[in-house]
Every structure is written in C-alpha cells, then in structure tokens.
PDB file of C-alpha atoms and ligand atoms in Angstrom:
ATOM      1  CA  MET A  19     -83.593   1.240 -12.287  1.00  0.00           C
ATOM      2  CA  LYS A  20     -83.949   4.823 -11.180  1.00  0.00           C
ATOM      3  CA  LEU A  21     -82.540   6.357  -7.993  1.00  0.00           C
ATOM      4  CA  TRP A  22     -83.901   9.598  -6.562  1.00  0.00           C
ATOM      5  CA  TYR A  23     -80.990  11.210  -4.736  1.00  0.00           C
ATOM      6  CA  SER A  24     -79.144  14.427  -4.026  1.00  0.00           C
ATOM      7  CA  PRO A  25     -75.335  14.892  -4.070  1.00  0.00           C
ATOM      8  CA  PRO A  26     -74.983  15.801  -0.361  1.00  0.00           C
ATOM      9  CA  SER A  27     -77.343  13.085   0.948  1.00  0.00           C
ATOM     10  CA  PRO A  28     -75.453  10.488   3.015  1.00  0.00           C
ATOM     11  CA  PHE A  29     -78.335   7.998   2.858  1.00  0.00           C
ATOM     12  CA  ALA A  30     -78.403   8.220  -0.923  1.00  0.00           C
ATOM     13  CA  ARG A  31     -74.612   7.896  -0.868  1.00  0.00           C
ATOM     14  CA  LYS A  32     -75.004   4.548   0.913  1.00  0.00           C
ATOM     15  CA  VAL A  33     -77.003   3.297  -2.062  1.00  0.00           C
ATOM     16  CA  ARG A  34     -74.650   4.750  -4.665  1.00  0.00           C
ATOM     17  CA  ALA A  35     -71.611   3.296  -2.886  1.00  0.00           C
ATOM     18  CA  ALA A  36     -73.307  -0.096  -2.488  1.00  0.00           C
ATOM     19  CA  ALA A  37     -74.119  -0.189  -6.205  1.00  0.00           C
ATOM     20  CA  ILE A  38     -70.497   0.602  -7.096  1.00  0.00           C
ATOM     21  CA  GLU A  39     -69.172  -2.036  -4.669  1.00  0.00           C
ATOM     22  CA  LEU A  40     -71.538  -4.574  -6.237  1.00  0.00           C
ATOM     23  CA  GLY A  41     -70.616  -3.612  -9.803  1.00  0.00           C
ATOM     24  CA  ILE A  42     -74.177  -2.657 -10.792  1.00  0.00           C
ATOM     25  CA  ALA A  43     -74.043   1.163 -10.691  1.00  0.00           C
ATOM     26  CA  GLY A  44     -74.347   1.232 -14.493  1.00  0.00           C
ATOM     27  CA  ARG A  45     -77.867  -0.196 -14.222  1.00  0.00           C
ATOM     28  CA  ILE A  46     -79.090   2.782 -12.181  1.00  0.00           C
ATOM     29  CA  GLU A  47     -80.208   6.115 -13.616  1.00  0.00           C
ATOM     30  CA  LEU A  48     -79.647   8.959 -11.135  1.00  0.00           C
ATOM     31  CA  VAL A  49     -82.457  11.487 -10.716  1.00  0.00           C
ATOM     32  CA  GLN A  50     -81.480  14.511  -8.659  1.00  0.00           C
ATOM     33  CA  VAL A  51     -84.187  15.965  -6.395  1.00  0.00           C
ATOM     34  CA  ALA A  52     -84.355  18.623  -3.695  1.00  0.00           C
ATOM     35  CA  VAL A  53     -85.694  17.604  -0.272  1.00  0.00           C
ATOM     36  CA  LEU A  54     -86.338  19.725   2.781  1.00  0.00           C
ATOM     37  CA  PRO A  55     -88.640  18.791   5.678  1.00  0.00           C
ATOM     38  CA  SER A  56     -89.900  22.388   5.692  1.00  0.00           C
ATOM     39  CA  LYS A  57     -90.837  22.287   1.996  1.00  0.00           C
ATOM     40  CA  PRO A  58     -92.394  18.946   0.991  1.00  0.00           C
ATOM     41  CA  ASN A  59     -91.547  17.900  -2.567  1.00  0.00           C
ATOM     42  CA  GLU A  60     -94.944  16.752  -3.890  1.00  0.00           C
ATOM     43  CA  GLU A  61     -93.410  15.154  -6.972  1.00  0.00           C
ATOM     44  CA  LEU A  62     -91.203  12.938  -4.810  1.00  0.00           C
ATOM     45  CA  ALA A  63     -94.204  12.165  -2.564  1.00  0.00           C
ATOM     46  CA  ARG A  64     -95.746  10.297  -5.511  1.00  0.00           C
ATOM     47  CA  GLU A  65     -92.747   7.905  -5.421  1.00  0.00           C
ATOM     48  CA  ASN A  66     -91.979   7.795  -1.685  1.00  0.00           C
ATOM     49  CA  PRO A  67     -94.847   8.826   0.617  1.00  0.00           C
ATOM     50  CA  LEU A  68     -92.302   9.669   3.325  1.00  0.00           C
ATOM     51  CA  ILE A  69     -90.899  12.342   0.953  1.00  0.00           C
ATOM     52  CA  LYS A  70     -87.315  11.347   1.604  1.00  0.00           C
ATOM     53  CA  ILE A  71     -84.347  10.217  -0.419  1.00  0.00           C
ATOM     54  CA  PRO A  72     -83.113   7.730  -1.363  1.00  0.00           C
ATOM     55  CA  ALA A  73     -85.935   6.020  -3.251  1.00  0.00           C
ATOM     56  CA  LEU A  74     -85.271   3.419  -5.929  1.00  0.00           C
ATOM     57  CA  GLU A  75     -87.482   2.246  -8.755  1.00  0.00           C
ATOM     58  CA  ALA A  76     -86.553  -1.430  -8.801  1.00  0.00           C
ATOM     59  CA  GLU A  77     -86.352  -3.640 -11.884  1.00  0.00           C
ATOM     60  CA  ASP A  78     -90.018  -4.689 -11.539  1.00  0.00           C
ATOM     61  CA  GLY A  79     -91.169  -1.053 -11.251  1.00  0.00           C
ATOM     62  CA  THR A  80     -91.747  -1.116  -7.461  1.00  0.00           C
ATOM     63  CA  VAL A  81     -90.400   1.958  -5.705  1.00  0.00           C
ATOM     64  CA  LEU A  82     -88.297   0.906  -2.714  1.00  0.00           C
ATOM     65  CA  TYR A  83     -87.307   2.929   0.342  1.00  0.00           C
ATOM     66  CA  ASP A  84     -85.419   3.463   2.604  1.00  0.00           C
ATOM     67  CA  SER A  85     -81.624   3.119   2.172  1.00  0.00           C
ATOM     68  CA  ARG A  86     -81.549  -0.129   4.201  1.00  0.00           C
ATOM     69  CA  VAL A  87     -84.148  -1.826   2.030  1.00  0.00           C
ATOM     70  CA  ILE A  88     -82.638  -0.510  -1.195  1.00  0.00           C
ATOM     71  CA  CYS A  89     -79.113  -1.644  -0.299  1.00  0.00           C
ATOM     72  CA  GLU A  90     -80.329  -5.126   0.608  1.00  0.00           C
ATOM     73  CA  TYR A  91     -82.303  -5.293  -2.644  1.00  0.00           C
ATOM     74  CA  LEU A  92     -79.189  -4.350  -4.648  1.00  0.00           C
ATOM     75  CA  ASP A  93     -77.152  -6.947  -2.778  1.00  0.00           C
ATOM     76  CA  ALA A  94     -79.722  -9.619  -3.662  1.00  0.00           C
ATOM     77  CA  LEU A  95     -79.743  -8.443  -7.279  1.00  0.00           C
ATOM     78  CA  ALA A  96     -75.974  -8.905  -7.411  1.00  0.00           C
ATOM     79  CA  GLY A  97     -76.210 -12.463  -6.141  1.00  0.00           C
ATOM     80  CA  GLY A  98     -76.633 -11.910  -2.392  1.00  0.00           C
ATOM     81  CA  GLY A  99     -74.391 -12.263   0.633  1.00  0.00           C
ATOM     82  CA  ARG A 100     -71.822  -9.666  -0.386  1.00  0.00           C
ATOM     83  CA  LEU A 101     -72.727  -6.517   1.554  1.00  0.00           C
ATOM     84  CA  PHE A 102     -75.317  -8.300   3.706  1.00  0.00           C
ATOM     85  CA  PRO A 103     -73.742 -11.465   5.107  1.00  0.00           C
ATOM     86  CA  ALA A 104     -75.782 -14.674   5.241  1.00  0.00           C
ATOM     87  CA  PRO A 105     -77.792 -15.291   8.458  1.00  0.00           C
ATOM     88  CA  GLY A 106     -75.457 -15.719  11.394  1.00  0.00           C
ATOM     89  CA  ALA A 107     -73.143 -13.682  13.616  1.00  0.00           C
ATOM     90  CA  ALA A 108     -71.488 -11.726  10.785  1.00  0.00           C
ATOM     91  CA  ARG A 109     -74.893 -10.552   9.570  1.00  0.00           C
ATOM     92  CA  TRP A 110     -75.921  -9.285  13.007  1.00  0.00           C
ATOM     93  CA  ARG A 111     -72.622  -7.433  13.319  1.00  0.00           C
ATOM     94  CA  ALA A 112     -73.082  -5.827   9.884  1.00  0.00           C
ATOM     95  CA  LEU A 113     -76.691  -4.820  10.612  1.00  0.00           C
ATOM     96  CA  ARG A 114     -75.714  -3.430  14.008  1.00  0.00           C
ATOM     97  CA  ARG A 115     -72.951  -1.393  12.372  1.00  0.00           C
ATOM     98  CA  GLN A 116     -75.447  -0.150   9.816  1.00  0.00           C
ATOM     99  CA  ALA A 117     -77.819   0.864  12.637  1.00  0.00           C
ATOM    100  CA  LEU A 118     -74.975   2.720  14.352  1.00  0.00           C
ATOM    101  CA  GLY A 119     -74.093   4.660  11.199  1.00  0.00           C
ATOM    102  CA  ASP A 120     -77.733   5.380  10.396  1.00  0.00           C
ATOM    103  CA  GLY A 121     -78.319   6.535  13.989  1.00  0.00           C
ATOM    104  CA  ILE A 122     -75.351   8.906  13.912  1.00  0.00           C
ATOM    105  CA  LEU A 123     -76.742  10.301  10.668  1.00  0.00           C
ATOM    106  CA  ASP A 124     -80.321  10.592  11.935  1.00  0.00           C
ATOM    107  CA  ALA A 125     -79.156  12.640  14.935  1.00  0.00           C
ATOM    108  CA  GLY A 126     -76.671  14.654  12.868  1.00  0.00           C
ATOM    109  CA  ILE A 127     -79.289  15.497  10.247  1.00  0.00           C
ATOM    110  CA  LEU A 128     -81.798  16.592  12.886  1.00  0.00           C
ATOM    111  CA  ARG A 129     -79.110  18.948  14.259  1.00  0.00           C
ATOM    112  CA  ARG A 130     -78.393  20.195  10.761  1.00  0.00           C
ATOM    113  CA  TYR A 131     -82.076  20.924  10.096  1.00  0.00           C
ATOM    114  CA  GLU A 132     -82.416  22.664  13.455  1.00  0.00           C
ATOM    115  CA  LEU A 133     -79.375  24.841  12.776  1.00  0.00           C
ATOM    116  CA  ALA A 134     -79.944  25.509   9.077  1.00  0.00           C
ATOM    117  CA  LEU A 135     -83.746  25.712   8.858  1.00  0.00           C
ATOM    118  CA  ARG A 136     -85.285  26.658  12.193  1.00  0.00           C
ATOM    119  CA  PRO A 137     -85.402  30.389  12.959  1.00  0.00           C
ATOM    120  CA  GLU A 138     -82.684  31.136  15.533  1.00  0.00           C
ATOM    121  CA  ALA A 139     -85.117  32.454  18.147  1.00  0.00           C
ATOM    122  CA  LEU A 140     -86.980  29.115  18.125  1.00  0.00           C
ATOM    123  CA  ARG A 141     -83.956  26.857  18.525  1.00  0.00           C
ATOM    124  CA  TRP A 142     -83.951  24.493  21.475  1.00  0.00           C
ATOM    125  CA  ALA A 143     -80.452  24.249  22.971  1.00  0.00           C
ATOM    126  CA  ASP A 144     -81.126  21.152  25.130  1.00  0.00           C
ATOM    127  CA  TRP A 145     -82.557  19.282  22.182  1.00  0.00           C
ATOM    128  CA  LEU A 146     -79.547  20.188  20.020  1.00  0.00           C
ATOM    129  CA  GLN A 147     -77.290  18.980  22.810  1.00  0.00           C
ATOM    130  CA  GLY A 148     -79.276  15.744  23.080  1.00  0.00           C
ATOM    131  CA  GLN A 149     -78.776  15.038  19.373  1.00  0.00           C
ATOM    132  CA  GLN A 150     -75.084  15.886  19.655  1.00  0.00           C
ATOM    133  CA  ALA A 151     -74.766  13.379  22.511  1.00  0.00           C
ATOM    134  CA  LYS A 152     -76.082  10.637  20.210  1.00  0.00           C
ATOM    135  CA  VAL A 153     -73.544  11.596  17.536  1.00  0.00           C
ATOM    136  CA  SER A 154     -70.660  11.686  20.040  1.00  0.00           C
ATOM    137  CA  HIS A 155     -71.535   8.422  21.797  1.00  0.00           C
ATOM    138  CA  GLY A 156     -72.119   6.787  18.427  1.00  0.00           C
ATOM    139  CA  LEU A 157     -68.684   7.857  17.211  1.00  0.00           C
ATOM    140  CA  ASN A 158     -67.126   6.644  20.471  1.00  0.00           C
ATOM    141  CA  ALA A 159     -68.711   3.227  19.955  1.00  0.00           C
ATOM    142  CA  ALA A 160     -67.346   3.150  16.396  1.00  0.00           C
ATOM    143  CA  GLU A 161     -63.878   4.057  17.708  1.00  0.00           C
ATOM    144  CA  ARG A 162     -63.995   1.126  20.148  1.00  0.00           C
ATOM    145  CA  GLU A 163     -64.854  -1.285  17.337  1.00  0.00           C
ATOM    146  CA  ALA A 164     -62.886   0.105  14.391  1.00  0.00           C
ATOM    147  CA  GLY A 165     -59.722  -1.846  15.246  1.00  0.00           C
ATOM    148  CA  GLY A 166     -61.294  -5.017  13.815  1.00  0.00           C
ATOM    149  CA  TRP A 167     -62.884  -3.515  10.720  1.00  0.00           C
ATOM    150  CA  ASP A 168     -60.262  -4.240   8.082  1.00  0.00           C
ATOM    151  CA  GLU A 169     -61.324  -7.826   7.449  1.00  0.00           C
ATOM    152  CA  ALA A 170     -64.437  -6.979   5.434  1.00  0.00           C
ATOM    153  CA  PHE A 171     -66.384  -4.136   3.835  1.00  0.00           C
ATOM    154  CA  ASP A 172     -70.078  -4.717   4.385  1.00  0.00           C
ATOM    155  CA  ILE A 173     -73.180  -2.524   4.547  1.00  0.00           C
ATOM    156  CA  GLY A 174     -72.250  -1.489   8.075  1.00  0.00           C
ATOM    157  CA  HIS A 175     -68.840  -0.229   6.988  1.00  0.00           C
ATOM    158  CA  ILE A 176     -70.383   1.639   4.044  1.00  0.00           C
ATOM    159  CA  THR A 177     -72.876   3.299   6.383  1.00  0.00           C
ATOM    160  CA  ILE A 178     -70.283   4.347   8.955  1.00  0.00           C
ATOM    161  CA  ALA A 179     -68.066   5.738   6.169  1.00  0.00           C
ATOM    162  CA  CYS A 180     -71.012   7.714   4.745  1.00  0.00           C
ATOM    163  CA  ALA A 181     -71.755   9.081   8.228  1.00  0.00           C
ATOM    164  CA  LEU A 182     -68.134  10.207   8.717  1.00  0.00           C
ATOM    165  CA  GLY A 183     -67.980  11.744   5.241  1.00  0.00           C
ATOM    166  CA  TRP A 184     -71.192  13.645   5.878  1.00  0.00           C
ATOM    167  CA  LEU A 185     -69.946  14.951   9.252  1.00  0.00           C
ATOM    168  CA  ASP A 186     -66.809  16.231   7.493  1.00  0.00           C
ATOM    169  CA  PHE A 187     -69.003  17.853   4.835  1.00  0.00           C
ATOM    170  CA  ARG A 188     -71.583  19.528   7.106  1.00  0.00           C
ATOM    171  CA  PHE A 189     -69.646  20.017  10.357  1.00  0.00           C
ATOM    172  CA  ALA A 190     -66.085  20.440   9.084  1.00  0.00           C
ATOM    173  CA  ASP A 191     -64.917  22.203  12.245  1.00  0.00           C
ATOM    174  CA  ALA A 192     -66.086  19.414  14.585  1.00  0.00           C
ATOM    175  CA  ASP A 193     -62.819  17.521  14.912  1.00  0.00           C
ATOM    176  CA  TRP A 194     -64.189  14.019  15.542  1.00  0.00           C
ATOM    177  CA  ARG A 195     -60.781  12.481  14.708  1.00  0.00           C
ATOM    178  CA  ALA A 196     -58.998  14.157  17.640  1.00  0.00           C
ATOM    179  CA  THR A 197     -60.192  11.604  20.195  1.00  0.00           C
ATOM    180  CA  ARG A 198     -60.864   8.743  17.758  1.00  0.00           C
ATOM    181  CA  PRO A 199     -57.576   7.810  16.089  1.00  0.00           C
ATOM    182  CA  ARG A 200     -58.526   4.254  15.054  1.00  0.00           C
ATOM    183  CA  LEU A 201     -61.723   5.426  13.403  1.00  0.00           C
ATOM    184  CA  GLY A 202     -59.857   8.264  11.646  1.00  0.00           C
ATOM    185  CA  ALA A 203     -57.202   5.890  10.312  1.00  0.00           C
ATOM    186  CA  TRP A 204     -59.816   3.362   9.156  1.00  0.00           C
ATOM    187  CA  PHE A 205     -61.809   6.104   7.396  1.00  0.00           C
ATOM    188  CA  ALA A 206     -58.674   7.357   5.609  1.00  0.00           C
ATOM    189  CA  ARG A 207     -57.986   3.822   4.346  1.00  0.00           C
ATOM    190  CA  VAL A 208     -61.501   3.046   3.108  1.00  0.00           C
ATOM    191  CA  SER A 209     -61.978   6.484   1.535  1.00  0.00           C
ATOM    192  CA  ALA A 210     -59.683   5.370  -1.289  1.00  0.00           C
ATOM    193  CA  ARG A 211     -62.171   2.702  -2.389  1.00  0.00           C
ATOM    194  CA  PRO A 212     -63.825   3.714  -5.709  1.00  0.00           C
ATOM    195  CA  ALA A 213     -67.281   3.375  -4.114  1.00  0.00           C
ATOM    196  CA  LEU A 214     -66.450   6.126  -1.630  1.00  0.00           C
ATOM    197  CA  ALA A 215     -64.035   8.188  -3.738  1.00  0.00           C
ATOM    198  CA  GLN A 216     -66.666   8.523  -6.499  1.00  0.00           C
ATOM    199  CA  THR A 217     -69.484   9.566  -4.171  1.00  0.00           C
ATOM    200  CA  VAL A 218     -67.915  12.227  -1.916  1.00  0.00           C
ATOM    201  CA  PRO A 219     -70.720  14.586  -0.776  1.00  0.00           C
ATOM    202  CA  ARG A 220     -70.969  17.906  -2.563  1.00  0.00           C
ATOM    203  CA  ALA A 221     -73.392  20.823  -2.470  1.00  0.00           C
TER     204      ALA A 221
HETATM  205  N1  GSH B  11     -84.012   6.231   7.177  1.00  0.00           N
HETATM  206  C1  GSH B  11     -83.911   6.904   5.897  1.00  0.00           C
HETATM  207  C2  GSH B  11     -83.452   8.337   6.098  1.00  0.00           C
HETATM  208  C3  GSH B  11     -83.503   9.134   4.814  1.00  0.00           C
HETATM  209  C4  GSH B  11     -83.325  10.637   5.046  1.00  0.00           C
HETATM  210  O1  GSH B  11     -83.446  11.127   6.170  1.00  0.00           O
HETATM  211  N2  GSH B  11     -83.050  11.347   3.954  1.00  0.00           N
HETATM  212  C5  GSH B  11     -82.953  12.780   4.032  1.00  0.00           C
HETATM  213  C6  GSH B  11     -81.876  13.305   3.086  1.00  0.00           C
HETATM  214  S1  GSH B  11     -80.278  12.765   3.566  1.00  0.00           S
HETATM  215  C7  GSH B  11     -84.273  13.380   3.558  1.00  0.00           C
HETATM  216  O2  GSH B  11     -84.813  12.926   2.574  1.00  0.00           O
HETATM  217  N3  GSH B  11     -84.766  14.394   4.266  1.00  0.00           N
HETATM  218  C8  GSH B  11     -85.963  15.078   3.914  1.00  0.00           C
HETATM  219  C9  GSH B  11     -86.939  15.128   5.046  1.00  0.00           C
HETATM  220  O3  GSH B  11     -86.623  14.674   6.169  1.00  0.00           O
HETATM  221  O4  GSH B  11     -88.034  15.641   4.808  1.00  0.00           O
HETATM  222  C10 GSH B  11     -82.966   6.113   4.975  1.00  0.00           C
HETATM  223  O5  GSH B  11     -82.174   5.297   5.498  1.00  0.00           O
HETATM  224  O6  GSH B  11     -83.054   6.244   3.752  1.00  0.00           O
END
C-alpha cells in the first residue's frame, strides 16, 4: 500500500497512527507530497480528485480517501472491530468523537490557511472568529467527555489526539490546556503511545 501524506498533516497522522496501533504500518509505503489549496498539486489530483491528503492506494490498487475511509479500511484489513467498534453504542460514540476531532481540525485548518495564505488586507476577522468558536466549543466538549476516555483507544481518541497535537504545532501560544485540565492530562497520557510518539507533526 502507498500513503500520500505530509509530516505536518493531522489527517494523514490519523492514518499513520491507526496503522501503527493496528500493527500494519510496515505494509505502507509513505509518499511525501506538498498540498496547498492556493496551489493545486496536479500529480496528487490524479490519485485523489479532491487534491487533499491523506490518500491511500489500497491492496487492490484502489485509491481511498479521506482519512475516515482509510482508517476504517485499515481496521478491516487488520481483522476489524479494533479502532472502529462493532455496530452498537460504542461505535456511535467512537464515530462521534472522530467527527468532533475532525471538526476541530477542519475549522483550525481553515483559520491556518486564512492566516498563512490569504493576503492580510483580504482577511475576514468575523470569519476567523467564527472558525475559532468552532475550535473552542469543540475543545470544551472534549473536556467535558475526557474523564471517561481511559477505557479504550479507538478512532475517535486517535482523531482528538491528532487535533490537539496539531493545535500545539500550529498555534503553540493558544493555551488550550489552561481551561481544560482533564483533556490536557488525557493528552499527556496518550501521547506516550508509540502510534502518537512516532508521528508527532513536524515541518
Ligand atoms: N476530510 C479530509 C480532510 C483532509 C485535509 O483537509 N487535508 C489537508 C492537509 S491536513 C489538505 O490536503 N489540504 C489541501 C487543500 O485543502 O487543498 C480527511 O479527513 O482526510
């Protein structure tokens, strides 16, 4: 299998961490690519028409996207039911957690693009604030739930951890831990897992 990724990408990190958790990372060749919404990568577009990472060439040659589909594929490949619980309440909780982490990232990445790519004179302060509100409320929801998160480590936990790691990487001065002690303590504990320790975002 082949994974198109970049070292800072939190969505690609989800896939890399999932593969390590599942013990199948050795079956995946990593292909580093550059992606920017302001500069479409036409080579990547041949693999993923949405021109985003991650994209995974699966064992049958199909190219899968996005991170949610790829992670569920890897889970199935490793026997199923490990990162994506079987149908039932635990599965809905895991998928909801994944949606929360993905949503925090979607809003955070839109802010990042606005701040890093858009010319300063064209920036839209209300829109930036609207995205920040999604990040903040999302983190508050995670703080309310994090007390019960030590029983398992599913795709939702991986996604939340990747979101927190990316916020630390891109917005290091935004002290999200100050008002979210349970989430901070949980993140410190899970960061020691090889799947997260080996995939810390870097430039
Ligand atoms: N929903 C997608 C989001 C993927 C995504 O936004 N990836 C970013 C990099 S972290 C990207 O490729 N951005 C390029 C662009 O938006 O053009 C997933 O879960 O994989």
